[in-house]
Coordinates of C-alpha atoms and ligand atoms in Angstrom, one line a residue:
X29 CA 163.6 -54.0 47.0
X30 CA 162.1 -52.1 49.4
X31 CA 162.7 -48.8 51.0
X32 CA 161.0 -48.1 54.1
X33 CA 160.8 -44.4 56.0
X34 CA 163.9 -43.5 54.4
X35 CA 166.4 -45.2 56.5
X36 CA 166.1 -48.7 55.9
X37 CA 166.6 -50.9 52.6
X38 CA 165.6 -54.1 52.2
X39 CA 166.8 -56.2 49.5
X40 CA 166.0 -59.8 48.7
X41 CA 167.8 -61.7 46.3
X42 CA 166.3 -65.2 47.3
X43 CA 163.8 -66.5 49.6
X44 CA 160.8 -64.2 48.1
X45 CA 158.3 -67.0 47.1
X46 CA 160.4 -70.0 47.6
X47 CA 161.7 -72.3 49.9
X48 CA 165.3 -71.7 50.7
X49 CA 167.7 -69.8 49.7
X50 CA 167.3 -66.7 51.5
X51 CA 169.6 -63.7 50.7
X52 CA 167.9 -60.3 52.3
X53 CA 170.2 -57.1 52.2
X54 CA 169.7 -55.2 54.7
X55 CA 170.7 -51.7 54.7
X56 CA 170.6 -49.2 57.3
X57 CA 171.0 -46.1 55.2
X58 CA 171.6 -43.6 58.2
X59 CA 174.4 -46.0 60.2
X60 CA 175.8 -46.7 57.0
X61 CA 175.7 -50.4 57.6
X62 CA 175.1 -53.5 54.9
X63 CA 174.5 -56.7 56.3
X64 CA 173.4 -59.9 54.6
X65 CA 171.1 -61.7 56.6
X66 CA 171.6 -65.5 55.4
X67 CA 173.1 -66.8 52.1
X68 CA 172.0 -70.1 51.1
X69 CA 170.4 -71.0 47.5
X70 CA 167.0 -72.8 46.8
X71 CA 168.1 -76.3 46.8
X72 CA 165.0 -77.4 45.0
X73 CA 165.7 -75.4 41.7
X74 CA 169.8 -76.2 42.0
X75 CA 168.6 -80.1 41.9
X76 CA 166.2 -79.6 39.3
X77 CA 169.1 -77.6 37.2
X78 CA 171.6 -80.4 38.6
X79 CA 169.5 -83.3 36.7
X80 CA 168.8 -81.6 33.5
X81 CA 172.3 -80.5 33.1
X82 CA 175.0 -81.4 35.2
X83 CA 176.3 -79.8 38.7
X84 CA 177.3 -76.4 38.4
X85 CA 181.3 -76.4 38.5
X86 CA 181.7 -72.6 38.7
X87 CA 180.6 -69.3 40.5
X88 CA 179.9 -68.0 36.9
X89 CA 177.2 -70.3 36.9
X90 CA 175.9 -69.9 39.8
X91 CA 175.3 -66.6 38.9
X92 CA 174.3 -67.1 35.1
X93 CA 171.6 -69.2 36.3
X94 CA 170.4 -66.7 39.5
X95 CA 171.6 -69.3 42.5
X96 CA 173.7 -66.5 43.3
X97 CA 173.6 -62.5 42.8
X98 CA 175.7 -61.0 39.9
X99 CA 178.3 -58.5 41.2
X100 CA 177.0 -56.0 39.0
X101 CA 173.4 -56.0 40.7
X102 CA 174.7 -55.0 44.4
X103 CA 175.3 -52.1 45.8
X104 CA 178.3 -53.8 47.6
X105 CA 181.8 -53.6 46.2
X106 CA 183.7 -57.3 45.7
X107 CA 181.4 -59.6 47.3
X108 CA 182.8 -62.5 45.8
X109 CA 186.2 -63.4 46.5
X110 CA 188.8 -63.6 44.5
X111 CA 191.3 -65.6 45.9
X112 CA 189.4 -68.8 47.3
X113 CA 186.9 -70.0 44.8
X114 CA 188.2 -73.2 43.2
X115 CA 188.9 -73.6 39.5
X116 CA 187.3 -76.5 37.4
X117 CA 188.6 -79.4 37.5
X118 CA 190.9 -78.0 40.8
X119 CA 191.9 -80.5 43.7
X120 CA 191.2 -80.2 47.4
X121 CA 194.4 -79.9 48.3
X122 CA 195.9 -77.9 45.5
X123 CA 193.5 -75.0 46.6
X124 CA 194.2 -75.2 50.0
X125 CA 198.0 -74.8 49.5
X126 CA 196.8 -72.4 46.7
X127 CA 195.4 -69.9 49.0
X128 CA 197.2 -69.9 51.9
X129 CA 197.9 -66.3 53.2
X130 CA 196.5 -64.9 50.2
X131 CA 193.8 -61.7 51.0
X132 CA 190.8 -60.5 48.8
X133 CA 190.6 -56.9 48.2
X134 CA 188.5 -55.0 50.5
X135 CA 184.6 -55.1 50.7
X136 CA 182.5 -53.0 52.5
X137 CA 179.5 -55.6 53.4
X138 CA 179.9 -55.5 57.1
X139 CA 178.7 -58.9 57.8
X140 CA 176.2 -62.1 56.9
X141 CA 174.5 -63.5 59.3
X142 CA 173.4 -67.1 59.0
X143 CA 170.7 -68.2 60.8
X144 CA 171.3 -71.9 61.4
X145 CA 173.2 -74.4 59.6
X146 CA 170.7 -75.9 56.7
X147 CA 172.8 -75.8 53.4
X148 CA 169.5 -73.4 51.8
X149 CA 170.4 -71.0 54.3
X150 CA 174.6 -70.9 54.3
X151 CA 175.8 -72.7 50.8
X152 CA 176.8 -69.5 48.7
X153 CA 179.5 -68.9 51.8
X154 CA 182.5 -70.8 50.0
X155 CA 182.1 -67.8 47.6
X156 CA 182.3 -64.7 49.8
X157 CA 185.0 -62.3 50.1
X158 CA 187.2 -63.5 53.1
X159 CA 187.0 -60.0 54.9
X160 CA 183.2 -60.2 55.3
X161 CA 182.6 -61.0 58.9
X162 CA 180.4 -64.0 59.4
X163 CA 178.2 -63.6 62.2
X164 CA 176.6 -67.5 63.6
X165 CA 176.3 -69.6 66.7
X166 CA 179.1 -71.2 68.1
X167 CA 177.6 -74.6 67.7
X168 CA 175.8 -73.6 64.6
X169 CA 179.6 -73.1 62.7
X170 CA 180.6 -76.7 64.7
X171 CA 178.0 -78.3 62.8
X172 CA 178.8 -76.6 59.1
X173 CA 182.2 -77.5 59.8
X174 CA 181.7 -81.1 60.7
X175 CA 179.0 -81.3 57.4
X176 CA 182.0 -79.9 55.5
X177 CA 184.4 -82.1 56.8
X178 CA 182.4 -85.1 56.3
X179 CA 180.9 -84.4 52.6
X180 CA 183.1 -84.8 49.5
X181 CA 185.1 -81.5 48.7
X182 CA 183.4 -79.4 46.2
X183 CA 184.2 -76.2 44.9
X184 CA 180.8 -75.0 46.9
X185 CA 182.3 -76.8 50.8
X186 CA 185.2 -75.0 51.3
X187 CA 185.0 -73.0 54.1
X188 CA 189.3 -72.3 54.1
X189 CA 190.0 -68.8 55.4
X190 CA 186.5 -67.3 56.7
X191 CA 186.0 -64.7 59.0
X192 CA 184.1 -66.4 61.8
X193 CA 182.7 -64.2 64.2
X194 CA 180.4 -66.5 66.7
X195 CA 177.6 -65.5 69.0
X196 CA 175.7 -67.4 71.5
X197 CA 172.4 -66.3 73.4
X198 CA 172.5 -63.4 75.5
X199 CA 176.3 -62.2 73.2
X200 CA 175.2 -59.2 71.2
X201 CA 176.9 -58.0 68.2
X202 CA 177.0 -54.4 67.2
X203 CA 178.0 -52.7 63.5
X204 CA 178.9 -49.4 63.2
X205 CA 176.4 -48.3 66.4
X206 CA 173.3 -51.3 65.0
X207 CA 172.8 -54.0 67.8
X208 CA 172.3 -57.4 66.8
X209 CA 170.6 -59.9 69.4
X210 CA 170.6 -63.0 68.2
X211 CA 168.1 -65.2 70.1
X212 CA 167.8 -69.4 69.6
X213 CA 164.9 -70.9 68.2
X214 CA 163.5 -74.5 67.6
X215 CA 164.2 -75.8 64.6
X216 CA 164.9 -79.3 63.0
X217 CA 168.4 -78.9 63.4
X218 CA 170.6 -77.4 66.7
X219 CA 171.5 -73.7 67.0
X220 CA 169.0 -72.5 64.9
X221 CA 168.3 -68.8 65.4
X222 CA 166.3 -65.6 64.7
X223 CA 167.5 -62.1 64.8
X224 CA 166.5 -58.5 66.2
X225 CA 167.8 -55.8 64.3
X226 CA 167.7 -52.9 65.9
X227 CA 168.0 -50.1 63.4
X228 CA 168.0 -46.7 62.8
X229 CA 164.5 -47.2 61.6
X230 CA 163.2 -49.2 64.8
X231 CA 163.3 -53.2 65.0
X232 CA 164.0 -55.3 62.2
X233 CA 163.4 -58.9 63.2
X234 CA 164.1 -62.1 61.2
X235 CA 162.7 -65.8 62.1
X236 CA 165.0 -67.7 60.3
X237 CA 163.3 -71.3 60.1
X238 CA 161.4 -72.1 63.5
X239 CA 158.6 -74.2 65.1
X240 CA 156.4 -74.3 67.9
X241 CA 156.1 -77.6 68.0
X242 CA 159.1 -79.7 68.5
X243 CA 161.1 -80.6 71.8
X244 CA 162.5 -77.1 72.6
X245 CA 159.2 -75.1 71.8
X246 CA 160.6 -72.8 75.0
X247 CA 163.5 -71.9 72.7
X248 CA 161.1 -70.0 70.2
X249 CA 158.8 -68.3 73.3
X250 CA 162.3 -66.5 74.1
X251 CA 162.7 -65.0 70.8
X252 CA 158.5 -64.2 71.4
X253 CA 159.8 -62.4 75.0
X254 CA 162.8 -61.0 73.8
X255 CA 161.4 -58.9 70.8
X256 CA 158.4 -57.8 73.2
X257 CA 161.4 -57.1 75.6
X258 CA 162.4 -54.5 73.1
X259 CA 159.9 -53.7 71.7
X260 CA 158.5 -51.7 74.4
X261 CA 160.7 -48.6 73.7
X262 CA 161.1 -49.2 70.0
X263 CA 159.1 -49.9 67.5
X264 CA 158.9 -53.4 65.3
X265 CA 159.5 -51.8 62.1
X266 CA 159.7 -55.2 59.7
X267 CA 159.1 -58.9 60.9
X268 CA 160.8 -61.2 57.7
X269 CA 158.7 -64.1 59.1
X270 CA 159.3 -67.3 57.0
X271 CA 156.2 -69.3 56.1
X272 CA 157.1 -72.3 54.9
X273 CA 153.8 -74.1 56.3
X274 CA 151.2 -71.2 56.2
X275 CA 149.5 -73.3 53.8
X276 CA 149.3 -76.1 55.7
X277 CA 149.2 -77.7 58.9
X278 CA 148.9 -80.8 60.3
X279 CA 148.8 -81.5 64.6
X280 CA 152.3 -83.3 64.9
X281 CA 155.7 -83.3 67.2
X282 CA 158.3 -85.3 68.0
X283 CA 157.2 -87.2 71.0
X284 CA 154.4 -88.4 68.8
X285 CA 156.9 -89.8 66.2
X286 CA 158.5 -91.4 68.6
X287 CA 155.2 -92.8 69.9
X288 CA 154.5 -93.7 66.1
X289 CA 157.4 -95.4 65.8
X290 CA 156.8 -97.7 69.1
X291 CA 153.9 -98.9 68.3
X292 CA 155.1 -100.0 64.7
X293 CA 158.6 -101.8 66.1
X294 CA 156.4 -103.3 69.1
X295 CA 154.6 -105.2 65.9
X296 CA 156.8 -105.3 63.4
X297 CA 158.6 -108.6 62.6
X298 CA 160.7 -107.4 59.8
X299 CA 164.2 -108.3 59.9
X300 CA 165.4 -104.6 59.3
X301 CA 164.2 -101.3 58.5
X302 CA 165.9 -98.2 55.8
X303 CA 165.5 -95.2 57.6
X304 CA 165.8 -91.7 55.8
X305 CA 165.7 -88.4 57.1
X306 CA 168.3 -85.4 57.6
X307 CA 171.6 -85.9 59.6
X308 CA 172.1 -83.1 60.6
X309 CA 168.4 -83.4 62.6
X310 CA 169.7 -84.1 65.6
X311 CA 166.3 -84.7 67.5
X312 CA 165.0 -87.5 64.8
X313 CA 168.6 -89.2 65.4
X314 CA 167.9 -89.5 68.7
X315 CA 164.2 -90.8 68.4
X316 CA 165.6 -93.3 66.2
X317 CA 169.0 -94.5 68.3
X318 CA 166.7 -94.7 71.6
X319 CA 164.1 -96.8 70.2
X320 CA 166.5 -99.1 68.5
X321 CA 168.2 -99.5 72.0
X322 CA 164.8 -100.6 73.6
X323 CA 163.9 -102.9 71.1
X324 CA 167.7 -104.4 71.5
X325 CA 167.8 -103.1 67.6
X326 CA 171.2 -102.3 65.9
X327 CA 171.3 -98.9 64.5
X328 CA 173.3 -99.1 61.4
X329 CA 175.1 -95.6 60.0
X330 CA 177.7 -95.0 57.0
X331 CA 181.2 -94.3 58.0
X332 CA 180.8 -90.4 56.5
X333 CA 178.3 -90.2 58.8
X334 CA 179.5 -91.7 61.8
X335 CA 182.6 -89.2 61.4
X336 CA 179.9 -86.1 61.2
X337 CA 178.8 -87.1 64.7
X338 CA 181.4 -88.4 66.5
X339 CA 182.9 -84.6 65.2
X340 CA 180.1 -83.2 67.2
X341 CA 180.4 -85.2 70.1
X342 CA 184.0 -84.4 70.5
X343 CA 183.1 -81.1 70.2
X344 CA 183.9 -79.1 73.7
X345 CA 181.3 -76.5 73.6
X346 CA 177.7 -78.4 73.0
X347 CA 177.0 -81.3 75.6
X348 CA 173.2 -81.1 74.1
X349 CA 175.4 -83.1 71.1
X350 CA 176.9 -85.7 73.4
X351 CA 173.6 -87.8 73.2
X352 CA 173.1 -90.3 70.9
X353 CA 177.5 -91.2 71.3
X354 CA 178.9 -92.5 68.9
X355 CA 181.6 -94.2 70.8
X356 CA 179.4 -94.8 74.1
X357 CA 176.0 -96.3 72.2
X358 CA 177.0 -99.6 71.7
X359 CA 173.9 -100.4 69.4
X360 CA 175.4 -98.1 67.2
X361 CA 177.3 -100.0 63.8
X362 CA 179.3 -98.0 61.9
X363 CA 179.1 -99.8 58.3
X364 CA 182.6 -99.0 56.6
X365 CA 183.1 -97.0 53.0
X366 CA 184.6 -100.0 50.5
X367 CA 186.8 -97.9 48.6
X368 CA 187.6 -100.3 45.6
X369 CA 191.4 -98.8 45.2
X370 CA 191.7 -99.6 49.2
X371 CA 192.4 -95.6 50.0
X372 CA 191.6 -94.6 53.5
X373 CA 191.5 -91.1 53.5
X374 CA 192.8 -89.4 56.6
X375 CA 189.0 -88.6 58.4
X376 CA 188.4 -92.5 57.8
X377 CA 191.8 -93.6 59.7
X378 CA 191.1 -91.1 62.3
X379 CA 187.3 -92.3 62.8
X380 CA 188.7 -96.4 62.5
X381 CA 191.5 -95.3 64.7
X382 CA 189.7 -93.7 67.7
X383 CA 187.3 -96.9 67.3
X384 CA 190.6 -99.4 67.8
X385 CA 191.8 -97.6 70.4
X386 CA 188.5 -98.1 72.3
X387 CA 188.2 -101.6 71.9
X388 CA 185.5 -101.0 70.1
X389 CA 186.2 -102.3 66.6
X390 CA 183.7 -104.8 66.6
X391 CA 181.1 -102.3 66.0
X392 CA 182.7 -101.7 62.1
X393 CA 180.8 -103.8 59.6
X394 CA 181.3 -104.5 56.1
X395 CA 177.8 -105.3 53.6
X396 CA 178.4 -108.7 54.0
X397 CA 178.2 -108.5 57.9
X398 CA 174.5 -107.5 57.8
X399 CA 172.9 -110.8 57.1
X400 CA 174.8 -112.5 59.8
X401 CA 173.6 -109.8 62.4
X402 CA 171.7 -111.5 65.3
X403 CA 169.3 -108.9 66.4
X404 CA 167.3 -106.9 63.7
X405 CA 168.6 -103.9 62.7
X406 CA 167.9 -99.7 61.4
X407 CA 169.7 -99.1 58.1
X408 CA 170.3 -95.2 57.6
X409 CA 169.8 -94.1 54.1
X410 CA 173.2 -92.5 53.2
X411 CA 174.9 -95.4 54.1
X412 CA 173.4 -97.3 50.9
X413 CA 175.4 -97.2 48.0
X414 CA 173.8 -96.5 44.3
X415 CA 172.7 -98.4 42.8
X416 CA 170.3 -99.5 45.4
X417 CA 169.8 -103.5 44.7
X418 CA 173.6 -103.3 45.2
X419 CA 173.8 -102.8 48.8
X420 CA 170.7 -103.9 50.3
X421 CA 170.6 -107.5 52.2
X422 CA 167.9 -108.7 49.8
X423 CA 168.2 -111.8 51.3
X424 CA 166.6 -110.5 54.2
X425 CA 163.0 -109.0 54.9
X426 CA 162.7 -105.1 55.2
X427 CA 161.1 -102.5 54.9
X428 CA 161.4 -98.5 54.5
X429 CA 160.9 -95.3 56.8
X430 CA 160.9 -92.4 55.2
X431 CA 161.5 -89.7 57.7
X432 CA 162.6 -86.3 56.3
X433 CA 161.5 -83.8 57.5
X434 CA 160.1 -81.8 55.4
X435 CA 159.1 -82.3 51.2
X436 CA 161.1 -79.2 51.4
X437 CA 164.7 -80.0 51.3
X438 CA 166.8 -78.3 53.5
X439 CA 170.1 -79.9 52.4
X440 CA 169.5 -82.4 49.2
X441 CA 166.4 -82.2 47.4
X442 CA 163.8 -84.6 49.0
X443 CA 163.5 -87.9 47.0
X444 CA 161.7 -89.9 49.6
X445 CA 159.0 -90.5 47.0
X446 CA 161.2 -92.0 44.3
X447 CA 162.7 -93.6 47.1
X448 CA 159.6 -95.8 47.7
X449 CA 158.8 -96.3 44.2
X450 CA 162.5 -98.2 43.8
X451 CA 162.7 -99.9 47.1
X452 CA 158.9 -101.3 46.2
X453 CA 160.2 -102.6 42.6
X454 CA 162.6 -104.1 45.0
X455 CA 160.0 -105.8 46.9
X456 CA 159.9 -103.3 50.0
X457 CA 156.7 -101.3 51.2
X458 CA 157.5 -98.4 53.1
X459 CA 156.1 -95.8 55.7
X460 CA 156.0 -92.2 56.6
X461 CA 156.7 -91.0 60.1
X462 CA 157.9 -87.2 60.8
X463 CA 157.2 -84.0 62.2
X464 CA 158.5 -80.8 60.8
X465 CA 160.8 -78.3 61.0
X466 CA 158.6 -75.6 60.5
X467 CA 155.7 -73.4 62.4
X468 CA 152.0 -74.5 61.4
X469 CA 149.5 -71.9 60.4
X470 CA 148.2 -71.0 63.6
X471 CA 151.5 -70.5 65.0
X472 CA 152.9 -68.3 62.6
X473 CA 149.6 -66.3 62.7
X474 CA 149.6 -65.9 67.1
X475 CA 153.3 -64.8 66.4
X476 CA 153.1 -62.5 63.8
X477 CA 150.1 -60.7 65.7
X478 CA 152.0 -61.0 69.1
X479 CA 154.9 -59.2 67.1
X480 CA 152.7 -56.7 65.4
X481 CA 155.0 -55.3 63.2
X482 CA 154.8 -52.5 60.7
X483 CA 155.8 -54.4 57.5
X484 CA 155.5 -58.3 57.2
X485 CA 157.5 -59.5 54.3
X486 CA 156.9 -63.2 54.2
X487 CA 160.0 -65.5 53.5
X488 CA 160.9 -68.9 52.4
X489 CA 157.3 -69.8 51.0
X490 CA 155.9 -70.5 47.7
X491 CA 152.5 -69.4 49.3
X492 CA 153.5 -65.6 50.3
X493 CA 149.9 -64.3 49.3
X494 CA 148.3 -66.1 52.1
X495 CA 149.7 -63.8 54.3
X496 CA 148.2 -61.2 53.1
X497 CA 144.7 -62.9 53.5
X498 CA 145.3 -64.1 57.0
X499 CA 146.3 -60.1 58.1
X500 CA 144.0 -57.9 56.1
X501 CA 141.8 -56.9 58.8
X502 CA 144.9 -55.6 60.7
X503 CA 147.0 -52.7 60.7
X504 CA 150.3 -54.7 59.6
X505 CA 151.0 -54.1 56.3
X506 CA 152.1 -57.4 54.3
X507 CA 154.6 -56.8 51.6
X508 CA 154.9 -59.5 49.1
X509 CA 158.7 -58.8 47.4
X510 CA 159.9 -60.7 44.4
X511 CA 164.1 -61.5 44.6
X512 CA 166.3 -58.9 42.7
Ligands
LIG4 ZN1 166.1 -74.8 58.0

């Protein structure tokens, strides 16, 4: 925790030398305001925890084992609600019915604001108090709302009863007298964005995840513009820069994976490929759909996440999410969930439905249906089933593409390795082509000096302490926190 001139308090209680899970407080002690500037939890630590024991099944242990901040360590009163967090062993349903027009007692956080829609940045949110504003892009709650509505439920996705509050570019917020601009940035995922806070105390600027590197690089040069913008009659009092890849850098982007993957498909006379990476990376979905179409390649996706993007293609606000479509892409197979009691729940009769009513239903396929395909054909990762062996068309010849973005999961914990090591006791050799999500070295470095804040506190790095290397012949004055 950190106080700085008196007037602002800075809190973290994740995302101080780790990856994900960021939860800064930030307090501005003279306007009286408490905002929460992201809420996710390190995804890394809650799969380790996950395979040693079992998932967590309560907010209590969340909190036992620090995914989440105990009550008694805030200076916030009921953050948690009380009303809307399921019980063990609790249905769906049952909940849903349970809460309905209930209210949690009041809680004087004024607002979190979640930066873009990667579960390590947003999954403590099922927990909040329902009368804590949620401040996020209007396409960035579309997304966590179609990833919600197309993952099992879980006591930690339900979203039932939130106060959503949404911004887009150029749509400031303001608390209590503090103006909030949030401004996009270019991350492996839509609406991704970074804030300027502008406090009592000056500017307070977050990141949130970004890169320089990837197809809308001019997205990030905005937030660059916008805080000089402001900066010119107030000072940058904190930059919370993330840092995920100030270790490391390699010279990569997405028009290079999709040159990558050209030249392999243009040789490659395997009858299919497994390709993993994250859904909700739009841009890698797109590389992959467009070079299946023109190599006349099937692109083969699990029902669950078929629904997730025909969601965001029906969605009336985002035509950047109309392309790759679901309905229109005819190269895209929807492989159907084999429930083995023959349920459809009601998201699969909708999805099957809207399908049928397009004529369309010849692009649903069963397992059996892929060795009788005539062209060759992508197999997205989610749509195999454990165990692996099970699902796979051994009869045929494939091989793997592993994809993620980042060893850094922003959503499940990365097993891309373990991946390979199965799929190659299985007979398959696989490949790596990706870019990632985050800003390289030398970009983090031109930014922060372009910014030229006061305080740096790094975020969302296990390598904080190269900051302070790469900055001690400045006057900015690196701050390496640990998480309260
Ligand atoms: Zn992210």
């Amino acid at each position: 925790m950190t106080v700085i001139d008196n007037t602002i308090k800075l809190t973290f209680y994740g995302g101080a030398n780790e990856i994900g899970g960021n939860k800064v407080l930030l307090e501005d002690l003279q306007k009286d305001v408490k905002v929460f500037i992201d809420f996710g939890v390190n995804i890394k630590k809650l799969s380790e925890y996950k395979n040693k024991f079992s998932p967590p099944a309560s907010l209590n242990e969340l909190i036992d084992n620090k995914f989440l901040p105990s009550q008694s360590k805030l200076p916030i009163q009921n953050l948690y609600s009380q009303n809307y967090i399921y019980e063990p062993g609790q249905r769906f349903l049952e909940k849903l019915k349970e809460c309905k027009g209930k209210k949690d007692p009041p809680c004087d956080c004024d607002g979190i604001f979640i930066s873009h829609a990667h579960i390590d940045h947003y999954y403590g949110l099922s927990f909040v108090n329902r009368n804590i504003p949620i401040f996020t892009g209007l396409m960035t709650r579309s997304i966590i709302e179609a990833n919600s509505k197309s993952s099992p439920s879980s006591f930690e996705n339900f979203y039932y009863g939130l106060d959503w509050q949404c911004f887009r570019t150029g749509v400031n917020k303001h608390i209590k007298g503090m103006e909030v601009i949030p401004v996009h940035v270019d991350h492996s995922i839509p609406a991704a964005y970074g804030f300027i806070f502008c406090t009592s105390g000056g500017l307070v600027i977050y990141t949130g995840d970004f890169r320089m590197h990837g197809p809308l690089r001019d997205m990030t040069d905005d937030l660059i513009e916008k805080i000089e913008a402001c900066s010119s009659n107030n000072q940058v009092l904190a930059l919370i820069c993330e840092g995920t890849f100030i270790h490391k850098g390699s010279i990569e982007s997405e028009a290079n994976v999709k040159t990558q993957l050209e030249t392999l498909i243009e040789s490659i006379t395997f009858d299919y490929l497994i390709v993993k990476y994250n859904r909700t990376d739009w841009d890698r979905f797109r590389t992959f759909v467009n070079i299946a179409k023109k190599f006349g390649w099937n692109y083969i996706i699990s029902e669950r996440d078929a629904y997730f993007y025909h969601t965001l293609n029906q969605d009336p606000n985002h035509d950047t999410m109309r392309d790759p479509s679901l309905l229109n892409d005819d190269n895209i197979l929807i492989l159907l969930d084999e429930n083995p009691e023959g349920k459809l729940f009601q998201w699969q009769r909708e999805l099957r439905r809207v399908f049928r009513d397009n004529h369309k239903e010849r692009r649903l396929c069963n397992q059996e249906d892929l060795g009788k395909l005539a062209s060759k054909f992508f197999l997205y990762y989610t749509a195999l089933q454990e165990p692996l062996n099970m699902s796979l068309p051994l009869d045929l010849v494939g091989a793997f593409i592993s994809s993620d973005i980042d060893p850094y999961a922003e959503e499940k914990f990365d097993n891309s390795r373990e991946l390979a090591n199965n799929l190659r006791r299985l007979g398959l050799p696989s490949y790596r082509v990706q870019a990632s999500g985050h800003a390289k070295p030398h970009d983090i470095y031109n930014f922060v000096k372009k910014v030229d804040p006061k305080y740096l506190y790094p975020i969302h790095t296990e390598n904080a302490r190269i900051f302070k290397h790469l900055f001690k012949n400045t006057e900015i004055q690196v701050i390496l926190e640990s998480n309260s």
